[in-house]
Amino acid sequence: MHPEYILTLSCPDQRGIVHRVSGFLAQHDCNIIDSAQFGDADSRLFFMRVHFASENPALPDATLRSEFAQLASSLGMNAQLHDARRKPRVLLMVSKIGHCLNDLLFRYKSGLLPVEIPAIVSNHMDFYQLAASYNIPFHHLPLAAGASTQAKQEQEQRLLDIIDTQQIELVVLARYMQVLSPTLCRALQGRAINIHHSFLPSFKGARPYLQAHDRGVKLIGATAHFVTGELDEGPIIEQDVERVDHAMDPDTLTAIGRDVECVVLARAVKWFVEHRILLDGHKTVVFK
């Protein structure tokens, strides 16, 4: 089998980018499997994702990378070249609500999610048996209510140690109900995804589905976004909604909402590990 790569890039928009990239690949005996591109008229940036196979066995990986780096430099590109067959290492974080964790683990075990999961982190012990059933190490990092700033810093440092030791590429907050410090958010910039348990920004805080029920909403949903220091304000990756009506009680809304959360978060994680998401300022470009 030929080695396969996924190239992602962004750069100032200009004529000839696709020609230069495809020409480089052709000159290096690479065959394009699929390609997508987008020019943002507002930011004047160009985004591209190319999945290709290197069909020259005499072309070393290091040579391909170094020579493309020269092209990228000449065009002012922010470019990454990924091994398409390598499974990224993902850390899952959870508190006491486990539907998203359970869904991601099932997709991982079933081969639907091409990742490695070397660790699960929680501030509670509720899901250590679930982790054990998948033979995944479970790290309990407790944080008492009203914990001091020092205690929170120590807990987050333990988390960063796990991320570093396990060479984690993506952190998924699968209903991890703790606010991350600005320092931790900066350390995880562009590689931490959260699921926001509502499509409705007016219903923030505790029990959003009860608030939605009290207001008689007709749509509920969920939002997956990158984690930033601004709570629930990070670049949005994916959203979805379900229609509801007056006959549904809060428990029914909660059940429907949790199903949407699972699907939205799973899509976001899958797109990330398939290198389909590119940051565009406060927005994202997602090549599906």
CSV table of C-alpha atoms in Angstrom, one decimal:
chain,number,residue,atom,x,y,z
A,1,MET,CA,0.0,0.0,0.0
A,2,HIS,CA,1.2,3.5,-0.8
A,3,PRO,CA,1.7,5.9,2.1
A,4,GLU,CA,-1.2,8.3,2.4
A,5,TYR,CA,-1.2,11.9,3.7
A,6,ILE,CA,-3.6,14.6,4.5
A,7,LEU,CA,-2.3,18.1,3.8
A,8,THR,CA,-4.1,21.0,5.4
A,9,LEU,CA,-3.1,24.6,4.8
A,10,SER,CA,-4.2,28.2,5.1
A,11,CYS,CA,-2.5,31.3,3.6
A,12,PRO,CA,-3.3,34.7,2.2
A,13,ASP,CA,-5.6,34.2,-0.8
A,14,GLN,CA,-3.9,34.7,-4.1
A,15,ARG,CA,-4.0,33.3,-7.6
A,16,GLY,CA,-2.4,29.9,-8.4
A,17,ILE,CA,-2.4,28.2,-5.0
A,18,VAL,CA,-4.3,25.1,-6.2
A,19,HIS,CA,-2.0,25.0,-9.2
A,20,ARG,CA,1.1,25.2,-7.2
A,21,VAL,CA,0.1,22.6,-4.7
A,22,SER,CA,-1.3,20.1,-7.2
A,23,GLY,CA,1.8,20.7,-9.4
A,24,PHE,CA,4.1,19.9,-6.5
A,25,LEU,CA,2.3,16.7,-5.8
A,26,ALA,CA,2.3,15.6,-9.4
A,27,GLN,CA,6.1,16.4,-9.7
A,28,HIS,CA,6.7,14.2,-6.6
A,29,ASP,CA,4.6,11.2,-8.0
A,30,CYS,CA,1.7,11.8,-5.6
A,31,ASN,CA,-1.9,11.0,-6.6
A,32,ILE,CA,-4.7,13.2,-5.2
A,33,ILE,CA,-7.5,11.1,-3.7
A,34,ASP,CA,-9.7,14.0,-2.7
A,35,SER,CA,-9.4,17.8,-2.4
A,36,ALA,CA,-11.4,20.7,-1.0
A,37,GLN,CA,-10.7,24.4,-0.8
A,38,PHE,CA,-12.3,27.6,0.3
A,39,GLY,CA,-11.5,31.3,0.0
A,40,ASP,CA,-12.9,33.5,2.7
A,41,ALA,CA,-13.7,36.9,1.3
A,42,ASP,CA,-13.9,38.5,4.7
A,43,SER,CA,-10.5,37.4,6.1
A,44,ARG,CA,-8.9,37.1,2.6
A,45,LEU,CA,-7.5,33.7,3.6
A,46,PHE,CA,-7.4,30.6,1.5
A,47,PHE,CA,-8.0,27.1,3.1
A,48,MET,CA,-7.3,23.7,1.5
A,49,ARG,CA,-7.3,20.1,2.5
A,50,VAL,CA,-5.8,17.4,0.2
A,51,HIS,CA,-5.8,13.7,0.8
A,52,PHE,CA,-3.2,12.1,-1.4
A,53,ALA,CA,-1.0,9.0,-1.8
A,54,SER,CA,2.7,9.0,-2.4
A,55,GLU,CA,3.3,6.5,-5.2
A,56,ASN,CA,7.1,6.8,-5.4
A,57,PRO,CA,8.7,4.3,-3.0
A,58,ALA,CA,12.1,6.0,-3.5
A,59,LEU,CA,10.7,9.2,-2.1
A,60,PRO,CA,11.5,9.4,1.6
A,61,ASP,CA,8.9,10.9,3.9
A,62,ALA,CA,11.5,13.5,5.2
A,63,THR,CA,12.2,14.7,1.7
A,64,LEU,CA,8.5,15.1,0.8
A,65,ARG,CA,8.0,17.2,4.0
A,66,SER,CA,11.1,19.3,3.6
A,67,GLU,CA,10.5,20.1,0.0
A,68,PHE,CA,6.9,21.0,0.6
A,69,ALA,CA,8.0,23.2,3.5
A,70,GLN,CA,9.9,25.3,1.0
A,71,LEU,CA,6.8,25.8,-1.1
A,72,ALA,CA,4.7,26.6,2.0
A,73,SER,CA,7.2,29.2,3.0
A,74,SER,CA,7.2,30.9,-0.4
A,75,LEU,CA,3.4,31.3,-0.2
A,76,GLY,CA,3.2,32.3,3.5
A,77,MET,CA,1.3,29.1,4.3
A,78,ASN,CA,0.4,27.7,7.7
A,79,ALA,CA,0.6,24.0,6.6
A,80,GLN,CA,0.5,20.6,8.2
A,81,LEU,CA,1.2,17.3,6.6
A,82,HIS,CA,-0.4,14.4,8.5
A,83,ASP,CA,0.0,10.6,8.1
A,84,ALA,CA,-3.5,9.6,7.0
A,85,ARG,CA,-3.4,6.2,8.5
A,86,ARG,CA,-2.2,7.2,12.0
A,87,LYS,CA,-4.8,7.4,14.7
A,88,PRO,CA,-4.6,10.5,16.8
A,89,ARG,CA,-4.4,10.2,20.6
A,90,VAL,CA,-7.4,11.5,22.4
A,91,LEU,CA,-8.1,12.2,26.0
A,92,LEU,CA,-11.7,12.2,27.3
A,93,MET,CA,-12.8,14.2,30.3
A,94,VAL,CA,-16.1,13.7,32.1
A,95,SER,CA,-17.9,14.6,35.4
A,96,LYS,CA,-21.1,12.9,36.5
A,97,ILE,CA,-23.1,12.8,33.2
A,98,GLY,CA,-21.9,10.0,31.0
A,99,HIS,CA,-23.9,9.8,27.8
A,100,CYS,CA,-21.3,11.5,25.6
A,101,LEU,CA,-18.5,9.5,27.1
A,102,ASN,CA,-20.4,6.2,26.6
A,103,ASP,CA,-21.2,7.2,23.0
A,104,LEU,CA,-17.6,8.1,22.1
A,105,LEU,CA,-16.3,4.9,23.7
A,106,PHE,CA,-18.8,2.7,21.8
A,107,ARG,CA,-17.8,4.4,18.5
A,108,TYR,CA,-14.1,4.0,19.3
A,109,LYS,CA,-14.5,0.3,20.2
A,110,SER,CA,-16.7,-0.3,17.1
A,111,GLY,CA,-14.1,1.2,14.8
A,112,LEU,CA,-16.3,4.1,13.8
A,113,LEU,CA,-14.0,6.7,15.4
A,114,PRO,CA,-10.4,6.3,14.2
A,115,VAL,CA,-8.6,7.3,17.4
A,116,GLU,CA,-6.5,5.9,20.3
A,117,ILE,CA,-7.9,6.7,23.8
A,118,PRO,CA,-5.0,6.2,26.3
A,119,ALA,CA,-6.7,8.0,29.2
A,120,ILE,CA,-10.0,9.1,30.7
A,121,VAL,CA,-9.9,11.9,33.3
A,122,SER,CA,-12.7,12.8,35.7
A,123,ASN,CA,-13.2,14.9,38.8
A,124,HIS,CA,-15.5,12.1,40.1
A,125,MET,CA,-15.3,8.3,40.3
A,126,ASP,CA,-18.7,7.6,38.7
A,127,PHE,CA,-17.3,6.1,35.4
A,128,TYR,CA,-14.1,4.3,36.5
A,129,GLN,CA,-15.9,0.9,35.9
A,130,LEU,CA,-17.0,2.0,32.4
A,131,ALA,CA,-13.3,3.0,31.6
A,132,ALA,CA,-12.1,-0.4,33.0
A,133,SER,CA,-14.6,-2.2,30.7
A,134,TYR,CA,-12.8,-0.7,27.7
A,135,ASN,CA,-9.4,-1.3,29.3
A,136,ILE,CA,-8.6,2.4,29.4
A,137,PRO,CA,-6.7,3.9,32.3
A,138,PHE,CA,-9.0,6.1,34.5
A,139,HIS,CA,-7.5,9.2,36.2
A,140,HIS,CA,-9.4,10.6,39.1
A,141,LEU,CA,-8.5,14.3,39.6
A,142,PRO,CA,-10.9,15.5,42.3
A,143,LEU,CA,-11.7,19.1,42.8
A,144,ALA,CA,-13.8,20.0,45.7
A,145,ALA,CA,-16.6,22.6,45.4
A,146,GLY,CA,-15.2,26.0,46.2
A,147,ALA,CA,-11.6,24.8,45.8
A,148,SER,CA,-8.9,27.4,46.2
A,149,THR,CA,-7.0,28.8,43.2
A,150,GLN,CA,-3.9,26.8,44.3
A,151,ALA,CA,-5.9,23.5,44.4
A,152,LYS,CA,-7.3,24.2,40.9
A,153,GLN,CA,-3.8,25.0,39.6
A,154,GLU,CA,-2.4,21.7,41.1
A,155,GLN,CA,-5.3,19.7,39.6
A,156,GLU,CA,-4.8,21.3,36.2
A,157,GLN,CA,-1.1,20.7,36.4
A,158,ARG,CA,-1.7,17.0,36.9
A,159,LEU,CA,-4.0,17.0,33.9
A,160,LEU,CA,-1.2,18.7,31.8
A,161,ASP,CA,1.2,16.1,33.0
A,162,ILE,CA,-1.1,13.3,31.7
A,163,ILE,CA,-1.5,15.1,28.4
A,164,ASP,CA,2.2,15.5,28.0
A,165,THR,CA,3.1,11.9,29.1
A,166,GLN,CA,0.4,10.3,26.9
A,167,GLN,CA,1.3,12.6,23.9
A,168,ILE,CA,-2.4,13.7,23.7
A,169,GLU,CA,-3.4,15.5,20.5
A,170,LEU,CA,-7.0,16.2,21.3
A,171,VAL,CA,-8.8,16.8,24.6
A,172,VAL,CA,-12.6,16.2,24.6
A,173,LEU,CA,-14.7,17.6,27.3
A,174,ALA,CA,-17.5,15.0,27.2
A,175,ARG,CA,-19.7,16.9,29.7
A,176,TYR,CA,-16.8,17.8,32.0
A,177,MET,CA,-18.5,20.3,34.3
A,178,GLN,CA,-15.6,22.4,35.4
A,179,VAL,CA,-14.5,25.8,34.0
A,180,LEU,CA,-10.9,25.6,32.7
A,181,SER,CA,-8.5,28.3,33.7
A,182,PRO,CA,-7.3,30.8,31.1
A,183,THR,CA,-3.8,29.3,31.4
A,184,LEU,CA,-5.1,25.8,30.6
A,185,CYS,CA,-7.2,27.1,27.8
A,186,ARG,CA,-4.1,28.7,26.2
A,187,ALA,CA,-2.1,25.5,26.6
A,188,LEU,CA,-4.9,23.6,24.8
A,189,GLN,CA,-5.7,26.2,22.2
A,190,GLY,CA,-7.0,24.6,19.0
A,191,ARG,CA,-6.9,21.0,20.4
A,192,ALA,CA,-9.7,20.9,23.0
A,193,ILE,CA,-13.4,20.4,22.1
A,194,ASN,CA,-16.4,21.0,24.4
A,195,ILE,CA,-20.0,20.1,23.9
A,196,HIS,CA,-22.4,22.9,25.0
A,197,HIS,CA,-25.5,21.3,26.3
A,198,SER,CA,-27.9,23.7,24.5
A,199,PHE,CA,-28.4,25.3,21.2
A,200,LEU,CA,-30.0,28.2,23.0
A,201,PRO,CA,-27.5,30.8,24.2
A,202,SER,CA,-30.2,32.5,26.3
A,203,PHE,CA,-30.5,29.4,28.5
A,204,LYS,CA,-27.1,29.2,30.1
A,205,GLY,CA,-26.1,27.7,33.4
A,206,ALA,CA,-27.8,24.9,35.3
A,207,ARG,CA,-30.8,22.8,34.0
A,208,PRO,CA,-31.0,24.4,30.5
A,209,TYR,CA,-33.7,22.0,29.3
A,210,LEU,CA,-35.9,22.9,32.3
A,211,GLN,CA,-35.4,26.6,31.4
A,212,ALA,CA,-36.2,25.8,27.7
A,213,HIS,CA,-39.4,23.9,28.8
A,214,ASP,CA,-40.6,26.8,30.9
A,215,ARG,CA,-40.2,29.1,27.9
A,216,GLY,CA,-42.1,26.7,25.6
A,217,VAL,CA,-39.3,26.4,23.0
A,218,LYS,CA,-39.8,24.5,19.7
A,219,LEU,CA,-36.2,23.7,19.0
A,220,ILE,CA,-33.5,22.2,21.2
A,221,GLY,CA,-30.0,21.3,20.3
A,222,ALA,CA,-26.3,21.2,21.0
A,223,THR,CA,-23.1,23.0,19.9
A,224,ALA,CA,-19.6,21.5,19.7
A,225,HIS,CA,-16.9,24.2,19.8
A,226,PHE,CA,-13.2,24.7,20.6
A,227,VAL,CA,-12.4,25.6,24.2
A,228,THR,CA,-11.2,29.2,24.8
A,229,GLY,CA,-10.9,31.4,27.9
A,230,GLU,CA,-14.3,32.9,27.0
A,231,LEU,CA,-16.8,30.4,28.4
A,232,ASP,CA,-18.8,28.7,25.6
A,233,GLU,CA,-17.7,31.3,23.1
A,234,GLY,CA,-15.0,29.4,21.2
A,235,PRO,CA,-15.1,28.8,17.5
A,236,ILE,CA,-18.1,26.6,16.6
A,237,ILE,CA,-17.4,23.3,14.9
A,238,GLU,CA,-20.9,21.7,14.6
A,239,GLN,CA,-24.5,22.3,15.7
A,240,ASP,CA,-27.7,20.4,15.4
A,241,VAL,CA,-31.3,20.7,16.6
A,242,GLU,CA,-34.4,18.6,17.1
A,243,ARG,CA,-38.0,19.9,17.1
A,244,VAL,CA,-40.0,19.6,20.3
A,245,ASP,CA,-43.5,20.6,21.3
A,246,HIS,CA,-45.8,21.6,24.2
A,247,ALA,CA,-46.6,17.9,25.1
A,248,MET,CA,-43.0,17.1,26.1
A,249,ASP,CA,-42.0,17.3,29.8
A,250,PRO,CA,-38.5,18.4,30.9
A,251,ASP,CA,-37.3,14.8,31.2
A,252,THR,CA,-38.2,14.1,27.5
A,253,LEU,CA,-36.5,17.3,26.4
A,254,THR,CA,-33.4,16.2,28.4
A,255,ALA,CA,-33.4,12.8,26.7
A,256,ILE,CA,-33.7,14.3,23.2
A,257,GLY,CA,-31.1,16.9,24.0
A,258,ARG,CA,-28.6,14.3,25.2
A,259,ASP,CA,-29.1,12.3,22.0
A,260,VAL,CA,-28.3,15.5,20.0
A,261,GLU,CA,-25.2,16.2,22.1
A,262,CYS,CA,-23.8,12.7,21.4
A,263,VAL,CA,-24.2,13.0,17.7
A,264,VAL,CA,-22.8,16.6,17.5
A,265,LEU,CA,-19.8,15.8,19.7
A,266,ALA,CA,-19.0,12.6,17.8
A,267,ARG,CA,-19.1,14.5,14.5
A,268,ALA,CA,-16.8,17.2,15.8
A,269,VAL,CA,-14.3,14.7,17.1
A,270,LYS,CA,-14.3,12.6,13.9
A,271,TRP,CA,-13.8,15.7,11.8
A,272,PHE,CA,-10.9,16.8,14.0
A,273,VAL,CA,-9.0,13.5,13.9
A,274,GLU,CA,-9.6,13.4,10.1
A,275,HIS,CA,-8.0,16.8,9.9
A,276,ARG,CA,-11.1,18.4,8.4
A,277,ILE,CA,-11.3,21.5,10.7
A,278,LEU,CA,-9.2,24.6,10.1
A,279,LEU,CA,-9.4,27.7,12.3
A,280,ASP,CA,-10.4,31.0,10.6
A,281,GLY,CA,-10.1,33.5,13.4
A,282,HIS,CA,-13.2,33.1,15.6
A,283,LYS,CA,-14.8,30.7,13.1
A,284,THR,CA,-13.9,27.4,11.6
A,285,VAL,CA,-13.7,26.0,8.1
A,286,VAL,CA,-14.9,22.4,8.1
A,287,PHE,CA,-14.3,20.3,5.0
A,288,LYS,CA,-16.8,17.4,5.2
